[in-house]
């Protein structure tokens, strides 16, 4: 708690006791790079305050340097690894996690996702309070819901679970194909169901976009599975370059 309070004071130039009407010293939740505290604004809104861990950027940079070293060793000395492109994989991870360490970027992501779904009965994205956001601190509306993997609580609350699951699929594919801006970290810790069975989505640190060609390939693959045209599914994988051309389309179709 002392470190969290120190980070707030460092980011805003004033202590949490002045910035907020109330601030809970005990964290609500904690993850690998940040933790979350409940608070209340002077205007009366209940919020959560997400705070990066001390020196997390330095720790992540050190780990990435180790990963790059191992990836380069693998590509140099282990020919079998080269088709997996270890250095490219670490580079992609580097870009993703460094973006995730900028809470201003996450705030912008959350605001964009919220705009895309305003008025929808399927999903709710909490409001971000930008005047209280910095690179290491983010403040957003506090939500109350049931984690989507807590089946006992969902059943007790009378949530229509098959409908919730169907809505989750529709939400994801709408993000991909309509908006081309999708939540790329949809694990149960980031997804909740409210009392009405509406999906509530938090933690927009990792978002994704796909090019038109990739979306076309993905749509064709999905349609091929739905229509059980597995030959076409296989062909699309080859056309997209996901499977090397020297392999057999027939064998891949059968697989």
mmCIF file of N, CA and C in Angstrom, residues 42-163:
data_model
loop_
_atom_site.group_PDB
_atom_site.id
_atom_site.type_symbol
_atom_site.label_atom_id
_atom_site.label_comp_id
_atom_site.label_asym_id
_atom_site.label_seq_id
_atom_site.Cartn_x
_atom_site.Cartn_y
_atom_site.Cartn_z
ATOM 1 N N UNK A 42 -14.005 13.036 -5.527
ATOM 2 C CA UNK A 42 -14.655 14.105 -4.762
ATOM 3 C C UNK A 42 -16.039 14.422 -5.319
ATOM 4 N N UNK A 43 -16.262 14.105 -6.603
ATOM 5 C CA UNK A 43 -17.585 14.313 -7.210
ATOM 6 C C UNK A 43 -18.557 13.189 -6.893
ATOM 7 N N UNK A 44 -18.087 12.153 -6.169
ATOM 8 C CA UNK A 44 -18.985 11.114 -5.671
ATOM 9 C C UNK A 44 -18.932 9.780 -6.395
ATOM 10 N N UNK A 45 -18.273 9.704 -7.546
ATOM 11 C CA UNK A 45 -18.242 8.448 -8.311
ATOM 12 C C UNK A 45 -17.311 7.426 -7.654
ATOM 13 N N UNK A 46 -17.768 6.173 -7.599
ATOM 14 C CA UNK A 46 -16.915 5.068 -7.157
ATOM 15 C C UNK A 46 -16.041 4.630 -8.325
ATOM 16 N N UNK A 47 -14.746 4.507 -8.068
ATOM 17 C CA UNK A 47 -13.803 4.196 -9.143
ATOM 18 C C UNK A 47 -12.822 3.126 -8.685
ATOM 19 N N UNK A 48 -12.065 2.600 -9.644
ATOM 20 C CA UNK A 48 -10.908 1.768 -9.327
ATOM 21 C C UNK A 48 -9.671 2.467 -9.870
ATOM 22 N N UNK A 49 -8.580 2.342 -9.127
ATOM 23 C CA UNK A 49 -7.313 2.972 -9.483
ATOM 24 C C UNK A 49 -6.309 1.868 -9.789
ATOM 25 N N UNK A 50 -5.883 1.800 -11.041
ATOM 26 C CA UNK A 50 -4.898 0.800 -11.467
ATOM 27 C C UNK A 50 -3.517 1.442 -11.414
ATOM 28 N N UNK A 51 -2.583 0.779 -10.726
ATOM 29 C CA UNK A 51 -1.257 1.355 -10.497
ATOM 30 C C UNK A 51 -0.190 0.340 -10.913
ATOM 31 N N UNK A 52 0.738 0.774 -11.754
ATOM 32 C CA UNK A 52 1.837 -0.102 -12.140
ATOM 33 C C UNK A 52 2.723 -0.413 -10.933
ATOM 34 N N UNK A 53 3.312 -1.588 -10.941
ATOM 35 C CA UNK A 53 4.218 -1.974 -9.862
ATOM 36 C C UNK A 53 5.527 -1.177 -9.945
ATOM 37 N N UNK A 54 6.183 -0.952 -8.800
ATOM 38 C CA UNK A 54 7.449 -0.202 -8.813
ATOM 39 C C UNK A 54 8.498 -0.894 -9.684
ATOM 40 N N UNK A 55 9.179 -0.118 -10.495
ATOM 41 C CA UNK A 55 10.296 -0.578 -11.339
ATOM 42 C C UNK A 55 9.904 -1.705 -12.295
ATOM 43 N N UNK A 56 8.606 -1.820 -12.615
ATOM 44 C CA UNK A 56 8.184 -2.926 -13.479
ATOM 45 C C UNK A 56 8.768 -2.772 -14.887
ATOM 46 N N UNK A 57 8.927 -1.535 -15.355
ATOM 47 C CA UNK A 57 9.488 -1.348 -16.701
ATOM 48 C C UNK A 57 10.920 -1.871 -16.777
ATOM 49 N N UNK A 58 11.716 -1.583 -15.743
ATOM 50 C CA UNK A 58 13.100 -2.069 -15.716
ATOM 51 C C UNK A 58 13.145 -3.597 -15.651
ATOM 52 N N UNK A 59 12.255 -4.179 -14.858
ATOM 53 C CA UNK A 59 12.224 -5.643 -14.729
ATOM 54 C C UNK A 59 11.814 -6.303 -16.040
ATOM 55 N N UNK A 60 10.816 -5.736 -16.702
ATOM 56 C CA UNK A 60 10.364 -6.288 -17.985
ATOM 57 C C UNK A 60 11.468 -6.148 -19.029
ATOM 58 N N UNK A 61 12.149 -4.998 -19.047
ATOM 59 C CA UNK A 61 13.224 -4.790 -20.019
ATOM 60 C C UNK A 61 14.341 -5.816 -19.821
ATOM 61 N N UNK A 62 14.671 -6.097 -18.557
ATOM 62 C CA UNK A 62 15.705 -7.093 -18.263
ATOM 63 C C UNK A 62 15.290 -8.469 -18.778
ATOM 64 N N UNK A 63 14.039 -8.839 -18.501
ATOM 65 C CA UNK A 63 13.548 -10.150 -18.955
ATOM 66 C C UNK A 63 13.532 -10.245 -20.479
ATOM 67 N N UNK A 64 13.148 -9.160 -21.144
ATOM 68 C CA UNK A 64 13.129 -9.161 -22.604
ATOM 69 C C UNK A 64 14.540 -9.315 -23.165
ATOM 70 N N UNK A 65 15.520 -8.679 -22.535
ATOM 71 C CA UNK A 65 16.908 -8.826 -22.983
ATOM 72 C C UNK A 65 17.360 -10.287 -22.902
ATOM 73 N N UNK A 66 16.961 -10.962 -21.828
ATOM 74 C CA UNK A 66 17.293 -12.385 -21.685
ATOM 75 C C UNK A 66 16.607 -13.197 -22.787
ATOM 76 N N UNK A 67 15.322 -12.884 -23.049
ATOM 77 C CA UNK A 67 14.582 -13.608 -24.086
ATOM 78 C C UNK A 67 15.206 -13.417 -25.461
ATOM 79 N N UNK A 68 15.623 -12.176 -25.761
ATOM 80 C CA UNK A 68 16.286 -11.920 -27.045
ATOM 81 C C UNK A 68 17.577 -12.727 -27.157
ATOM 82 N N UNK A 69 18.353 -12.774 -26.074
ATOM 83 C CA UNK A 69 19.612 -13.519 -26.098
ATOM 84 C C UNK A 69 19.366 -14.998 -26.370
ATOM 85 N N UNK A 70 18.369 -15.566 -25.700
ATOM 86 C CA UNK A 70 18.049 -16.978 -25.905
ATOM 87 C C UNK A 70 17.533 -17.231 -27.320
ATOM 88 N N UNK A 71 16.704 -16.313 -27.832
ATOM 89 C CA UNK A 71 16.156 -16.479 -29.179
ATOM 90 C C UNK A 71 17.266 -16.436 -30.228
ATOM 91 N N UNK A 72 18.220 -15.528 -30.054
ATOM 92 C CA UNK A 72 19.332 -15.445 -31.008
ATOM 93 C C UNK A 72 20.212 -16.682 -30.952
ATOM 94 N N UNK A 73 20.449 -17.187 -29.745
ATOM 95 C CA UNK A 73 21.218 -18.432 -29.606
ATOM 96 C C UNK A 73 20.507 -19.591 -30.301
ATOM 97 N N UNK A 74 19.187 -19.651 -30.102
ATOM 98 C CA UNK A 74 18.417 -20.733 -30.726
ATOM 99 C C UNK A 74 18.523 -20.663 -32.245
ATOM 100 N N UNK A 75 18.333 -19.461 -32.816
ATOM 101 C CA UNK A 75 18.379 -19.331 -34.276
ATOM 102 C C UNK A 75 19.776 -19.639 -34.817
ATOM 103 N N UNK A 76 20.809 -19.347 -34.028
ATOM 104 C CA UNK A 76 22.179 -19.562 -34.514
ATOM 105 C C UNK A 76 22.583 -21.029 -34.438
ATOM 106 N N UNK A 77 22.220 -21.695 -33.332
ATOM 107 C CA UNK A 77 22.775 -23.026 -33.071
ATOM 108 C C UNK A 77 21.779 -24.166 -33.228
ATOM 109 N N UNK A 78 20.495 -23.853 -33.394
ATOM 110 C CA UNK A 78 19.488 -24.924 -33.474
ATOM 111 C C UNK A 78 18.651 -24.704 -34.732
ATOM 112 N N UNK A 79 19.068 -25.279 -35.855
ATOM 113 C CA UNK A 79 18.375 -25.036 -37.129
ATOM 114 C C UNK A 79 16.874 -25.318 -37.079
ATOM 115 N N UNK A 80 16.477 -26.323 -36.267
ATOM 116 C CA UNK A 80 15.050 -26.665 -36.174
ATOM 117 C C UNK A 80 14.205 -25.487 -35.680
ATOM 118 N N UNK A 81 14.828 -24.572 -34.941
ATOM 119 C CA UNK A 81 14.064 -23.460 -34.354
ATOM 120 C C UNK A 81 13.723 -22.383 -35.370
ATOM 121 N N UNK A 82 14.450 -22.353 -36.495
ATOM 122 C CA UNK A 82 14.357 -21.185 -37.372
ATOM 123 C C UNK A 82 12.979 -21.025 -38.004
ATOM 124 N N UNK A 83 12.308 -22.144 -38.266
ATOM 125 C CA UNK A 83 10.973 -22.032 -38.864
ATOM 126 C C UNK A 83 9.981 -21.400 -37.882
ATOM 127 N N UNK A 84 10.306 -21.439 -36.573
ATOM 128 C CA UNK A 84 9.445 -20.830 -35.559
ATOM 129 C C UNK A 84 9.768 -19.353 -35.330
ATOM 130 N N UNK A 85 10.865 -18.865 -35.933
ATOM 131 C CA UNK A 85 11.250 -17.450 -35.891
ATOM 132 C C UNK A 85 11.286 -16.914 -34.458
ATOM 133 N N UNK A 86 12.160 -17.463 -33.621
ATOM 134 C CA UNK A 86 12.198 -17.057 -32.212
ATOM 135 C C UNK A 86 12.382 -15.555 -31.991
ATOM 136 N N UNK A 87 13.300 -14.920 -32.741
ATOM 137 C CA UNK A 87 13.547 -13.491 -32.530
ATOM 138 C C UNK A 87 12.307 -12.675 -32.890
ATOM 139 N N UNK A 88 11.642 -13.048 -33.991
ATOM 140 C CA UNK A 88 10.410 -12.333 -34.371
ATOM 141 C C UNK A 88 9.337 -12.491 -33.297
ATOM 142 N N UNK A 89 9.259 -13.674 -32.697
ATOM 143 C CA UNK A 89 8.275 -13.892 -31.639
ATOM 144 C C UNK A 89 8.551 -13.021 -30.416
ATOM 145 N N UNK A 90 9.825 -12.933 -30.037
ATOM 146 C CA UNK A 90 10.180 -12.078 -28.891
ATOM 147 C C UNK A 90 9.901 -10.617 -29.232
ATOM 148 N N UNK A 91 10.186 -10.203 -30.473
ATOM 149 C CA UNK A 91 9.921 -8.821 -30.896
ATOM 150 C C UNK A 91 8.437 -8.495 -30.774
ATOM 151 N N UNK A 92 7.580 -9.427 -31.181
ATOM 152 C CA UNK A 92 6.129 -9.223 -31.072
ATOM 153 C C UNK A 92 5.709 -9.107 -29.614
ATOM 154 N N UNK A 93 6.268 -9.973 -28.777
ATOM 155 C CA UNK A 93 5.969 -9.923 -27.338
ATOM 156 C C UNK A 93 6.464 -8.604 -26.742
ATOM 157 N N UNK A 94 7.644 -8.170 -27.156
ATOM 158 C CA UNK A 94 8.229 -6.907 -26.701
ATOM 159 C C UNK A 94 7.255 -5.757 -26.977
ATOM 160 N N UNK A 95 6.799 -5.670 -28.200
ATOM 161 C CA UNK A 95 5.897 -4.585 -28.598
ATOM 162 C C UNK A 95 4.605 -4.625 -27.773
ATOM 163 N N UNK A 96 4.056 -5.809 -27.582
ATOM 164 C CA UNK A 96 2.797 -5.951 -26.856
ATOM 165 C C UNK A 96 2.932 -5.541 -25.398
ATOM 166 N N UNK A 97 3.964 -6.052 -24.731
ATOM 167 C CA UNK A 97 4.063 -5.812 -23.284
ATOM 168 C C UNK A 97 4.520 -4.381 -22.988
ATOM 169 N N UNK A 98 5.342 -3.795 -23.838
ATOM 170 C CA UNK A 98 5.744 -2.396 -23.615
ATOM 171 C C UNK A 98 4.533 -1.475 -23.766
ATOM 172 N N UNK A 99 3.673 -1.764 -24.746
ATOM 173 C CA UNK A 99 2.417 -1.007 -24.864
ATOM 174 C C UNK A 99 1.563 -1.167 -23.615
ATOM 175 N N UNK A 100 1.551 -2.380 -23.064
ATOM 176 C CA UNK A 100 0.727 -2.667 -21.893
ATOM 177 C C UNK A 100 1.215 -1.892 -20.659
ATOM 178 N N UNK A 101 2.474 -1.496 -20.656
ATOM 179 C CA UNK A 101 3.028 -0.764 -19.519
ATOM 180 C C UNK A 101 2.720 0.735 -19.567
ATOM 181 N N UNK A 102 2.022 1.185 -20.605
ATOM 182 C CA UNK A 102 1.619 2.588 -20.723
ATOM 183 C C UNK A 102 0.119 2.663 -20.454
ATOM 184 N N UNK A 103 -0.252 3.093 -19.248
ATOM 185 C CA UNK A 103 -1.671 3.096 -18.875
ATOM 186 C C UNK A 103 -2.455 4.196 -19.586
ATOM 187 N N UNK A 104 -1.781 5.205 -20.129
ATOM 188 C CA UNK A 104 -2.481 6.181 -20.964
ATOM 189 C C UNK A 104 -2.963 5.524 -22.260
ATOM 190 N N UNK A 105 -2.145 4.627 -22.792
ATOM 191 C CA UNK A 105 -2.545 3.880 -23.989
ATOM 192 C C UNK A 105 -3.736 2.971 -23.661
ATOM 193 N N UNK A 106 -3.669 2.301 -22.510
ATOM 194 C CA UNK A 106 -4.790 1.446 -22.110
ATOM 195 C C UNK A 106 -6.067 2.266 -21.931
ATOM 196 N N UNK A 107 -5.940 3.455 -21.333
ATOM 197 C CA UNK A 107 -7.110 4.321 -21.155
ATOM 198 C C UNK A 107 -7.724 4.681 -22.504
ATOM 199 N N UNK A 108 -6.882 5.005 -23.480
ATOM 200 C CA UNK A 108 -7.381 5.331 -24.820
ATOM 201 C C UNK A 108 -8.063 4.128 -25.461
ATOM 202 N N UNK A 109 -7.462 2.943 -25.276
ATOM 203 C CA UNK A 109 -8.078 1.716 -25.807
ATOM 204 C C UNK A 109 -9.465 1.504 -25.214
ATOM 205 N N UNK A 110 -9.562 1.645 -23.895
ATOM 206 C CA UNK A 110 -10.835 1.420 -23.214
ATOM 207 C C UNK A 110 -11.885 2.417 -23.689
ATOM 208 N N UNK A 111 -11.484 3.665 -23.871
ATOM 209 C CA UNK A 111 -12.425 4.682 -24.340
ATOM 210 C C UNK A 111 -12.915 4.364 -25.747
ATOM 211 N N UNK A 112 -12.010 3.890 -26.622
ATOM 212 C CA UNK A 112 -12.408 3.529 -27.986
ATOM 213 C C UNK A 112 -13.356 2.331 -27.981
ATOM 214 N N UNK A 113 -13.035 1.315 -27.189
ATOM 215 C CA UNK A 113 -13.902 0.140 -27.103
ATOM 216 C C UNK A 113 -15.279 0.533 -26.567
ATOM 217 N N UNK A 114 -15.303 1.420 -25.568
ATOM 218 C CA UNK A 114 -16.577 1.885 -25.010
ATOM 219 C C UNK A 114 -17.403 2.608 -26.079
ATOM 220 N N UNK A 115 -16.755 3.483 -26.857
ATOM 221 C CA UNK A 115 -17.474 4.197 -27.929
ATOM 222 C C UNK A 115 -18.058 3.227 -28.945
ATOM 223 N N UNK A 116 -17.296 2.179 -29.267
ATOM 224 C CA UNK A 116 -17.758 1.215 -30.269
ATOM 225 C C UNK A 116 -19.019 0.476 -29.826
ATOM 226 N N UNK A 117 -19.242 0.361 -28.492
ATOM 227 C CA UNK A 117 -20.342 -0.468 -27.984
ATOM 228 C C UNK A 117 -21.363 0.316 -27.165
ATOM 229 N N UNK A 118 -21.312 1.637 -27.212
ATOM 230 C CA UNK A 118 -22.293 2.437 -26.464
ATOM 231 C C UNK A 118 -23.712 2.092 -26.911
ATOM 232 N N UNK A 119 -24.578 1.835 -25.951
ATOM 233 C CA UNK A 119 -25.971 1.522 -26.265
ATOM 234 C C UNK A 119 -26.234 0.067 -26.570
ATOM 235 N N UNK A 120 -25.201 -0.763 -26.621
ATOM 236 C CA UNK A 120 -25.399 -2.183 -26.912
ATOM 237 C C UNK A 120 -25.929 -2.915 -25.682
ATOM 238 N N UNK A 121 -26.891 -3.829 -25.848
ATOM 239 C CA UNK A 121 -27.368 -4.630 -24.720
ATOM 240 C C UNK A 121 -26.462 -5.821 -24.415
ATOM 241 N N UNK A 122 -25.400 -6.003 -25.207
ATOM 242 C CA UNK A 122 -24.552 -7.187 -25.069
ATOM 243 C C UNK A 122 -23.356 -6.967 -24.154
ATOM 244 N N UNK A 123 -22.809 -5.766 -24.145
ATOM 245 C CA UNK A 123 -21.526 -5.548 -23.475
ATOM 246 C C UNK A 123 -21.490 -4.155 -22.852
ATOM 247 N N UNK A 124 -20.791 -4.066 -21.716
ATOM 248 C CA UNK A 124 -20.583 -2.772 -21.069
ATOM 249 C C UNK A 124 -19.092 -2.602 -20.815
ATOM 250 N N UNK A 125 -18.563 -1.443 -21.192
ATOM 251 C CA UNK A 125 -17.159 -1.106 -20.948
ATOM 252 C C UNK A 125 -17.131 0.094 -20.002
ATOM 253 N N UNK A 126 -16.478 -0.018 -18.846
ATOM 254 C CA UNK A 126 -16.496 1.075 -17.864
ATOM 255 C C UNK A 126 -15.904 2.371 -18.406
ATOM 256 N N UNK A 127 -16.391 3.475 -17.854
ATOM 257 C CA UNK A 127 -15.915 4.804 -18.237
ATOM 258 C C UNK A 127 -14.535 5.080 -17.655
ATOM 259 N N UNK A 128 -13.692 5.723 -18.455
ATOM 260 C CA UNK A 128 -12.359 6.142 -18.008
ATOM 261 C C UNK A 128 -12.413 7.615 -17.614
ATOM 262 N N UNK A 129 -11.766 7.966 -16.511
ATOM 263 C CA UNK A 129 -11.670 9.360 -16.078
ATOM 264 C C UNK A 129 -10.285 9.870 -16.448
ATOM 265 N N UNK A 130 -10.186 10.474 -17.633
ATOM 266 C CA UNK A 130 -8.888 10.819 -18.200
ATOM 267 C C UNK A 130 -8.111 11.834 -17.368
ATOM 268 N N UNK A 131 -8.828 12.719 -16.672
ATOM 269 C CA UNK A 131 -8.109 13.719 -15.885
ATOM 270 C C UNK A 131 -7.343 13.090 -14.727
ATOM 271 N N UNK A 132 -7.657 11.823 -14.414
ATOM 272 C CA UNK A 132 -6.969 11.105 -13.341
ATOM 273 C C UNK A 132 -6.042 10.018 -13.892
ATOM 274 N N UNK A 133 -5.682 10.094 -15.161
ATOM 275 C CA UNK A 133 -4.836 9.057 -15.773
ATOM 276 C C UNK A 133 -3.445 9.601 -16.076
ATOM 277 N N UNK A 134 -2.468 8.773 -15.802
ATOM 278 C CA UNK A 134 -1.073 9.058 -16.127
ATOM 279 C C UNK A 134 -0.463 7.768 -16.686
ATOM 280 N N UNK A 135 0.803 7.821 -17.092
ATOM 281 C CA UNK A 135 1.423 6.619 -17.668
ATOM 282 C C UNK A 135 1.443 5.441 -16.690
ATOM 283 N N UNK A 136 1.499 5.731 -15.385
ATOM 284 C CA UNK A 136 1.589 4.655 -14.389
ATOM 285 C C UNK A 136 0.323 4.485 -13.559
ATOM 286 N N UNK A 137 -0.668 5.342 -13.769
ATOM 287 C CA UNK A 137 -1.903 5.292 -12.979
ATOM 288 C C UNK A 137 -3.097 5.507 -13.907
ATOM 289 N N UNK A 138 -4.130 4.698 -13.727
ATOM 290 C CA UNK A 138 -5.345 4.820 -14.537
ATOM 291 C C UNK A 138 -6.553 4.713 -13.615
ATOM 292 N N UNK A 139 -7.528 5.587 -13.814
ATOM 293 C CA UNK A 139 -8.730 5.604 -12.979
ATOM 294 C C UNK A 139 -9.946 5.391 -13.871
ATOM 295 N N UNK A 140 -10.764 4.409 -13.497
ATOM 296 C CA UNK A 140 -11.966 4.143 -14.265
ATOM 297 C C UNK A 140 -13.127 3.784 -13.347
ATOM 298 N N UNK A 141 -14.311 3.826 -13.913
ATOM 299 C CA UNK A 141 -15.535 3.516 -13.192
ATOM 300 C C UNK A 141 -15.448 2.129 -12.548
ATOM 301 N N UNK A 142 -15.912 2.027 -11.309
ATOM 302 C CA UNK A 142 -15.927 0.728 -10.650
ATOM 303 C C UNK A 142 -17.162 -0.047 -11.086
ATOM 304 N N UNK A 143 -16.962 -1.279 -11.466
ATOM 305 C CA UNK A 143 -18.087 -2.135 -11.873
ATOM 306 C C UNK A 143 -18.237 -3.270 -10.860
ATOM 307 N N UNK A 144 -19.427 -3.838 -10.818
ATOM 308 C CA UNK A 144 -19.695 -4.978 -9.950
ATOM 309 C C UNK A 144 -20.242 -6.101 -10.825
ATOM 310 N N UNK A 145 -19.619 -7.244 -10.770
ATOM 311 C CA UNK A 145 -20.080 -8.353 -11.589
ATOM 312 C C UNK A 145 -19.502 -9.660 -11.093
ATOM 313 N N UNK A 146 -19.883 -10.727 -11.773
ATOM 314 C CA UNK A 146 -19.453 -12.074 -11.422
ATOM 315 C C UNK A 146 -18.439 -12.534 -12.468
ATOM 316 N N UNK A 147 -17.258 -12.998 -12.040
ATOM 317 C CA UNK A 147 -16.295 -13.529 -13.021
ATOM 318 C C UNK A 147 -16.955 -14.649 -13.848
ATOM 319 N N UNK A 148 -16.699 -14.649 -15.151
ATOM 320 C CA UNK A 148 -17.448 -15.571 -16.008
ATOM 321 C C UNK A 148 -17.052 -17.039 -15.831
ATOM 322 N N UNK A 149 -16.014 -17.324 -15.036
ATOM 323 C CA UNK A 149 -15.705 -18.727 -14.775
ATOM 324 C C UNK A 149 -16.254 -19.191 -13.420
ATOM 325 N N UNK A 150 -16.992 -18.329 -12.718
ATOM 326 C CA UNK A 150 -17.590 -18.697 -11.431
ATOM 327 C C UNK A 150 -18.994 -19.221 -11.691
ATOM 328 N N UNK A 151 -19.067 -20.485 -12.133
ATOM 329 C CA UNK A 151 -20.345 -21.060 -12.561
ATOM 330 C C UNK A 151 -21.366 -21.098 -11.421
ATOM 331 N N UNK A 152 -20.893 -21.385 -10.217
ATOM 332 C CA UNK A 152 -21.806 -21.465 -9.075
ATOM 333 C C UNK A 152 -22.489 -20.117 -8.834
ATOM 334 N N UNK A 153 -21.703 -19.044 -8.858
ATOM 335 C CA UNK A 153 -22.269 -17.710 -8.635
ATOM 336 C C UNK A 153 -23.173 -17.289 -9.793
ATOM 337 N N UNK A 154 -22.782 -17.630 -11.025
ATOM 338 C CA UNK A 154 -23.613 -17.294 -12.185
ATOM 339 C C UNK A 154 -24.974 -17.987 -12.097
ATOM 340 N N UNK A 155 -24.961 -19.267 -11.733
ATOM 341 C CA UNK A 155 -26.222 -20.005 -11.594
ATOM 342 C C UNK A 155 -27.070 -19.444 -10.461
ATOM 343 N N UNK A 156 -26.412 -19.113 -9.353
ATOM 344 C CA UNK A 156 -27.142 -18.566 -8.203
ATOM 345 C C UNK A 156 -27.799 -17.233 -8.547
ATOM 346 N N UNK A 157 -27.152 -16.453 -9.424
ATOM 347 C CA UNK A 157 -27.692 -15.150 -9.823
ATOM 348 C C UNK A 157 -28.729 -15.264 -10.937
ATOM 349 N N UNK A 158 -28.941 -16.482 -11.441
ATOM 350 C CA UNK A 158 -29.918 -16.690 -12.502
ATOM 351 C C UNK A 158 -29.477 -16.226 -13.869
ATOM 352 N N UNK A 159 -28.164 -16.137 -14.081
ATOM 353 C CA UNK A 159 -27.648 -15.712 -15.388
ATOM 354 C C UNK A 159 -27.892 -16.820 -16.412
ATOM 355 N N UNK A 160 -28.374 -16.438 -17.580
ATOM 356 C CA UNK A 160 -28.594 -17.376 -18.682
ATOM 357 C C UNK A 160 -27.233 -17.662 -19.327
ATOM 358 N N UNK A 161 -26.594 -18.749 -18.900
ATOM 359 C CA UNK A 161 -25.209 -19.014 -19.303
ATOM 360 C C UNK A 161 -25.076 -19.312 -20.804
ATOM 361 N N UNK A 162 -25.950 -20.142 -21.410
ATOM 362 C CA UNK A 162 -25.829 -20.340 -22.867
ATOM 363 C C UNK A 162 -25.949 -19.025 -23.646
ATOM 364 N N UNK A 163 -26.843 -18.139 -23.210
ATOM 365 C CA UNK A 163 -26.980 -16.848 -23.899
ATOM 366 C C UNK A 163 -25.725 -15.991 -23.697
#
